[in-house]
Short mmCIF file of C-alpha atoms and ligand atoms in Angstrom, two decimals:
data_model
loop_
_atom_site.label_atom_id
_atom_site.label_comp_id
_atom_site.label_asym_id
_atom_site.label_seq_id
_atom_site.Cartn_x
_atom_site.Cartn_y
_atom_site.Cartn_z
CA MET Y 5 -11.49 0.05 16.97
CA THR Y 6 -12.73 3.51 15.92
CA ASP Y 7 -16.08 3.91 14.19
CA TRP Y 8 -14.37 4.56 10.86
CA ALA Y 9 -12.11 1.55 11.24
CA GLU Y 10 -15.09 -0.67 12.04
CA LYS Y 11 -17.05 0.68 9.03
CA ASN Y 12 -14.06 -0.06 6.82
CA ARG Y 13 -13.59 -3.52 8.25
CA SER Y 14 -17.18 -4.59 7.64
CA HIS Y 15 -17.42 -2.90 4.21
CA PHE Y 16 -14.24 -4.51 2.89
CA ASP Y 17 -15.16 -7.86 4.41
CA GLU Y 18 -18.26 -7.72 2.22
CA GLN Y 19 -16.45 -6.45 -0.88
CA ALA Y 20 -13.35 -8.66 -0.78
CA SER Y 21 -14.47 -11.44 -3.12
CA THR Y 22 -15.51 -9.01 -5.90
CA TYR Y 23 -12.87 -6.30 -5.35
CA ASN Y 24 -10.39 -7.44 -8.03
CA SER Y 25 -12.99 -7.87 -10.76
CA LYS Y 26 -14.79 -4.63 -9.91
CA PHE Y 27 -11.64 -2.53 -9.96
CA ARG Y 28 -9.66 -4.50 -12.55
CA ASN Y 29 -8.98 -1.49 -14.82
CA SER Y 30 -7.86 0.78 -12.01
CA ILE Y 31 -5.66 -1.93 -10.50
CA GLU Y 32 -3.97 -2.54 -13.88
CA GLN Y 33 -3.50 1.19 -14.46
CA ILE Y 34 -1.97 1.83 -11.04
CA THR Y 35 0.21 -1.29 -11.25
CA ARG Y 36 1.67 -0.02 -14.55
CA ALA Y 37 2.19 3.46 -13.10
CA ILE Y 38 4.07 2.01 -10.11
CA GLN Y 39 6.28 -0.23 -12.26
CA GLU Y 40 7.14 2.74 -14.48
CA ARG Y 41 8.23 4.74 -11.42
CA LEU Y 42 10.68 2.45 -9.64
CA ASP Y 43 13.34 5.19 -9.81
CA PHE Y 44 10.89 7.74 -8.42
CA ILE Y 45 10.17 5.45 -5.44
CA GLY Y 46 13.92 5.13 -5.02
CA VAL Y 47 14.45 1.82 -3.23
CA ASP Y 48 17.59 -0.23 -3.91
CA TRP Y 49 15.50 -2.84 -5.70
CA VAL Y 50 16.42 -6.42 -6.44
CA ASP Y 51 17.24 -6.81 -10.11
CA PRO Y 52 14.65 -9.32 -11.39
CA SER Y 53 17.03 -10.63 -14.08
CA SER Y 54 19.94 -11.22 -11.67
CA SER Y 55 17.97 -13.42 -9.26
CA SER Y 56 17.37 -16.13 -11.87
CA GLU Y 57 21.06 -15.94 -12.91
CA ASP Y 58 22.06 -16.28 -9.25
CA GLU Y 59 19.81 -19.30 -8.84
CA ALA Y 60 21.27 -20.92 -11.96
CA ALA Y 61 24.81 -20.25 -10.71
CA ALA Y 62 23.96 -21.66 -7.29
CA SER Y 63 22.51 -24.86 -8.69
CA SER Y 64 25.51 -25.43 -11.02
CA SER Y 65 28.02 -24.96 -8.17
CA LYS Y 66 27.02 -26.15 -4.71
CA ALA Y 67 29.82 -24.07 -3.14
CA ALA Y 68 28.70 -20.72 -4.57
CA SER Y 69 25.68 -19.32 -2.82
CA PRO Y 70 23.79 -16.44 -4.46
CA LYS Y 71 24.46 -12.98 -3.08
CA GLU Y 72 21.76 -12.54 -0.48
CA LYS Y 73 19.96 -9.27 -0.94
CA SER Y 74 16.86 -8.62 1.06
CA ILE Y 75 14.29 -5.96 0.20
CA ARG Y 76 11.26 -6.13 2.49
CA LEU Y 77 7.95 -4.43 1.78
CA LEU Y 78 5.24 -3.58 4.30
CA ASP Y 79 2.02 -3.27 2.28
CA TYR Y 80 -0.30 -1.52 4.74
CA ALA Y 81 -4.08 -1.59 4.10
CA CYS Y 82 -2.98 -4.16 1.56
CA GLY Y 83 -6.44 -5.26 0.45
CA THR Y 84 -6.11 -7.99 -2.15
CA GLY Y 85 -2.44 -7.08 -2.74
CA MET Y 86 -2.18 -4.63 -5.64
CA ILE Y 87 1.01 -2.97 -4.35
CA SER Y 88 2.65 -6.26 -3.34
CA ARG Y 89 2.02 -7.76 -6.76
CA ALA Y 90 3.22 -4.61 -8.57
CA LEU Y 91 6.51 -4.65 -6.65
CA ALA Y 92 6.95 -8.43 -6.35
CA PRO Y 93 9.65 -8.73 -9.07
CA TYR Y 94 11.82 -6.13 -7.32
CA ILE Y 95 11.64 -7.23 -3.68
CA THR Y 96 12.34 -10.38 -1.69
CA GLN Y 97 9.46 -10.32 0.79
CA SER Y 98 6.12 -8.59 1.22
CA ILE Y 99 4.10 -8.50 4.38
CA GLY Y 100 0.56 -7.22 4.04
CA ILE Y 101 -1.55 -5.89 6.89
CA ASP Y 102 -5.23 -5.09 6.64
CA ILE Y 103 -8.09 -4.53 9.02
CA SER Y 104 -10.40 -6.76 6.96
CA SER Y 105 -9.89 -10.50 7.38
CA SER Y 106 -11.61 -11.21 4.06
CA MET Y 107 -9.20 -8.92 2.20
CA VAL Y 108 -6.34 -10.72 3.94
CA GLU Y 109 -7.74 -14.08 2.79
CA GLU Y 110 -7.92 -12.79 -0.81
CA TYR Y 111 -4.34 -11.51 -0.55
CA ASN Y 112 -3.06 -14.84 0.75
CA SER Y 113 -4.90 -17.00 -1.76
CA SER Y 114 -3.66 -14.80 -4.62
CA ALA Y 115 -0.08 -15.21 -3.28
CA SER Y 116 -0.35 -18.99 -3.06
CA ASN Y 117 -1.99 -19.17 -6.51
CA GLN Y 118 1.12 -17.44 -7.86
CA GLY Y 119 3.25 -20.15 -6.24
CA LEU Y 120 4.69 -17.81 -3.61
CA SER Y 121 5.54 -19.16 -0.18
CA ALA Y 122 4.32 -17.57 3.04
CA SER Y 123 7.83 -16.28 3.66
CA GLU Y 124 7.73 -14.44 0.32
CA MET Y 125 4.25 -12.91 0.46
CA ARG Y 126 1.81 -13.11 3.32
CA ALA Y 127 -0.82 -10.88 4.87
CA PHE Y 128 -2.05 -10.55 8.44
CA VAL Y 129 -5.10 -9.00 10.04
CA GLY Y 130 -4.24 -5.97 12.14
CA ASP Y 131 -4.52 -2.27 12.78
CA LEU Y 132 -1.46 -0.10 13.32
CA LEU Y 133 -3.61 3.01 13.64
CA SER Y 134 -5.63 2.20 16.74
CA PRO Y 135 -4.53 3.93 20.00
CA ILE Y 136 -2.59 0.77 20.82
CA PRO Y 137 -1.44 -0.97 17.60
CA SER Y 138 -2.45 -4.66 17.40
CA PRO Y 139 -0.07 -6.56 19.74
CA SER Y 140 0.13 -9.37 17.13
CA LEU Y 141 2.11 -6.88 14.99
CA SER Y 142 4.86 -6.38 17.61
CA PRO Y 143 7.33 -9.18 16.66
CA PRO Y 144 10.54 -8.26 14.79
CA GLU Y 145 9.21 -9.55 11.45
CA PHE Y 146 6.85 -6.52 11.43
CA HIS Y 147 9.72 -4.02 11.73
CA ASP Y 148 12.76 -2.78 9.81
CA PHE Y 149 11.18 -2.66 6.36
CA ASP Y 150 12.96 -1.21 3.34
CA ILE Y 151 9.68 0.19 2.07
CA ALA Y 152 6.27 0.78 3.61
CA ALA Y 153 3.56 1.43 1.05
CA VAL Y 154 -0.11 2.31 1.17
CA GLY Y 155 -2.22 2.03 -1.97
CA LEU Y 156 -5.50 3.96 -1.84
CA GLY Y 157 -5.64 3.57 1.92
CA PHE Y 158 -4.90 7.03 3.33
CA HIS Y 159 -8.36 8.38 2.47
CA HIS Y 160 -9.87 5.63 4.63
CA PHE Y 161 -7.77 6.50 7.70
CA THR Y 162 -9.19 8.75 10.44
CA ASP Y 163 -5.77 10.26 11.13
CA PRO Y 164 -3.37 10.20 8.15
CA ARG Y 165 -0.75 12.09 10.17
CA LEU Y 166 -0.69 9.22 12.69
CA ALA Y 167 -0.57 6.74 9.81
CA ALA Y 168 2.60 8.36 8.44
CA LEU Y 169 4.15 8.22 11.94
CA ARG Y 170 3.22 4.61 12.67
CA LEU Y 171 4.46 3.46 9.26
CA ALA Y 172 7.69 5.43 9.58
CA GLU Y 173 8.34 3.62 12.88
CA ARG Y 174 8.26 0.32 10.98
CA LEU Y 175 10.96 1.38 8.51
CA LYS Y 176 14.68 0.82 8.85
CA LYS Y 177 16.92 3.89 8.57
CA GLY Y 178 17.05 4.81 4.88
CA GLY Y 179 13.71 3.05 4.30
CA VAL Y 180 11.06 4.64 2.09
CA LEU Y 181 7.43 5.55 2.77
CA PHE Y 182 5.44 5.42 -0.47
CA ILE Y 183 1.77 6.20 -0.95
CA VAL Y 184 -0.71 6.35 -3.81
CA ASP Y 185 -3.94 8.25 -3.29
CA PHE Y 186 -6.38 10.78 -4.71
CA LEU Y 187 -6.12 14.52 -5.18
CA PRO Y 188 -8.99 16.52 -3.67
CA HIS Y 189 -12.30 15.53 -5.29
CA GLU Y 190 -16.05 15.94 -4.93
CA HIS Y 191 -17.99 14.12 -2.26
CA VAL Y 192 -18.14 10.34 -2.66
CA HIS Y 193 -21.58 8.88 -3.36
CA GLY Y 194 -22.78 5.33 -3.20
CA HIS Y 195 -22.27 2.30 -1.02
CA ALA Y 196 -18.61 3.04 -0.14
CA ALA Y 197 -19.25 6.64 0.94
CA HIS Y 198 -19.41 5.73 4.63
CA THR Y 199 -15.84 4.35 4.51
CA VAL Y 200 -14.17 7.44 3.03
CA VAL Y 201 -12.90 9.90 5.64
CA HIS Y 202 -10.97 12.25 3.33
CA MET Y 203 -12.01 13.46 -0.14
CA GLY Y 204 -8.42 13.40 -1.39
CA PHE Y 205 -5.31 15.26 -0.28
CA GLU Y 206 -3.25 18.33 -1.12
CA GLU Y 207 0.48 17.94 -1.73
CA LYS Y 208 1.32 20.34 1.11
CA ASP Y 209 -0.46 18.16 3.70
CA ILE Y 210 1.23 15.00 2.52
CA ARG Y 211 4.63 16.72 2.59
CA THR Y 212 4.01 18.04 6.14
CA TRP Y 213 2.91 14.64 7.46
CA PHE Y 214 5.93 12.94 5.89
CA GLU Y 215 8.26 15.56 7.42
CA GLU Y 216 6.65 15.30 10.85
CA ALA Y 217 6.96 11.51 10.70
CA GLY Y 218 10.69 11.76 9.94
CA VAL Y 219 10.35 10.51 6.35
CA GLY Y 220 10.61 13.89 4.62
CA ALA Y 221 14.11 13.38 3.19
CA GLY Y 222 14.10 13.35 -0.61
CA PHE Y 223 10.34 13.95 -0.61
CA ARG Y 224 8.92 13.54 -4.10
CA TYR Y 225 5.38 13.93 -5.32
CA GLU Y 226 3.91 13.32 -8.74
CA VAL Y 227 0.42 13.65 -10.15
CA LEU Y 228 -0.30 10.73 -12.47
CA GLY Y 229 -1.15 11.93 -15.95
CA LYS Y 230 -4.47 10.52 -17.00
CA GLY Y 231 -6.42 10.20 -13.79
CA MET Y 232 -8.88 7.44 -13.28
CA VAL Y 233 -12.59 6.84 -13.59
CA VAL Y 234 -14.14 5.10 -10.59
CA MET Y 235 -17.64 3.69 -10.61
CA HIS Y 236 -19.77 4.06 -7.52
CA ASP Y 237 -23.20 2.50 -7.77
CA GLY Y 238 -23.33 3.04 -11.53
CA ARG Y 239 -22.11 6.67 -11.30
CA GLU Y 240 -18.81 7.56 -12.95
CA GLN Y 241 -16.50 9.75 -10.92
CA LYS Y 242 -13.26 11.08 -12.38
CA ARG Y 243 -10.34 11.16 -9.98
CA SER Y 244 -6.74 12.29 -10.20
CA LEU Y 245 -4.09 10.23 -8.50
CA PHE Y 246 -0.75 11.17 -6.96
CA MET Y 247 2.22 9.23 -5.71
CA ALA Y 248 4.46 10.45 -2.91
CA ARG Y 249 7.64 9.11 -1.39
CA GLY Y 250 10.10 10.11 1.34
CA THR Y 251 13.09 8.56 3.07
CA LYS Y 252 13.56 7.91 6.79
CA MET Y 253 16.71 9.58 8.08
C1 LIG R 11 -9.48 0.93 -1.34
S1 LIG R 11 -8.85 -0.46 -0.49
C2 LIG R 11 -7.20 -0.51 -1.12
C3 LIG R 11 -6.62 -1.90 -1.05
C4 LIG R 11 -5.25 -2.06 -1.71
N1 LIG R 11 -4.22 -1.32 -1.02
C5 LIG R 11 -5.29 -1.67 -3.15
O1 LIG R 11 -4.63 -0.68 -3.50
O2 LIG R 11 -5.98 -2.34 -3.93
C6 LIG R 11 -8.61 0.16 1.16
C7 LIG R 11 -8.15 -0.90 2.15
O3 LIG R 11 -7.84 -0.26 3.39
C8 LIG R 11 -8.17 -1.15 4.44
N2 LIG R 11 -8.24 -0.35 5.69
C9 LIG R 11 -9.09 0.64 5.99
N3 LIG R 11 -8.81 1.15 7.21
C10 LIG R 11 -7.74 0.47 7.69
C11 LIG R 11 -6.97 0.53 8.88
N4 LIG R 11 -7.23 1.40 9.86
N5 LIG R 11 -5.94 -0.32 9.01
C12 LIG R 11 -5.65 -1.23 8.05
N6 LIG R 11 -6.36 -1.36 6.90
C13 LIG R 11 -7.38 -0.51 6.71
C14 LIG R 11 -9.48 -1.75 3.96
O4 LIG R 11 -9.84 -2.90 4.65
C15 LIG R 11 -9.18 -1.97 2.48
O5 LIG R 11 -8.63 -3.24 2.24
#
């Protein structure tokens, strides 16, 4: 594990139990922004209204089975599961991966509190960005995703270019890489400063990394209107957020 990865692991292990309450406003704001941009992300989503109709039809006629549609999400650096929960109505399975076991525990208890089974939403401890990705992430269930997403994770990664590549490898052809992160900003202060490798990103870098990773098709990038205020040790810092997406060809 690199120094940065280890710093992130121990920091987020400590922060996991208070993460959702501390960042409640930001999580709600980003969740709304994601749900308003399903077309922008451009996955062939499951229609949330049709799945309950299918279930009703299936239970009234034993012979008719619902049309099986599978949309699988890889939520990398999943934390407590913001992205998985935002997209849950529109997908059939989410698999979270995070370097912090305490974040993974939070993710999994939130999934079971929502009544979701392990096959619908489950997170695992692992690191796809180490020189040799965690061997526990080799089985087929960790491949061929329809969408790989990273929420506020790229600025914690030593090598975002490698992150785009490793995530692209986990997508099926036609799958989408989707990220949410910060535009360039001032230096981070406070207790999380030692976990932040990049003070935001420029569009041109994101576009280049997506292209180099083979997920540059249909690249789209949007700056989210209002920005966000983050608190670090009692200091307010204003940040602007972007979303980016690209398709694997
Ligand atoms: C700011 S949190 C974001 C969590 C979540 N995606 C969200 O949007 O709420 C950053 C997360 O990245 C994870 N992380 C940092 N470096 C990582 C790495 N190399 N591999 C996997 N996860 C990592 C941390 O443990 C932490 O859960």
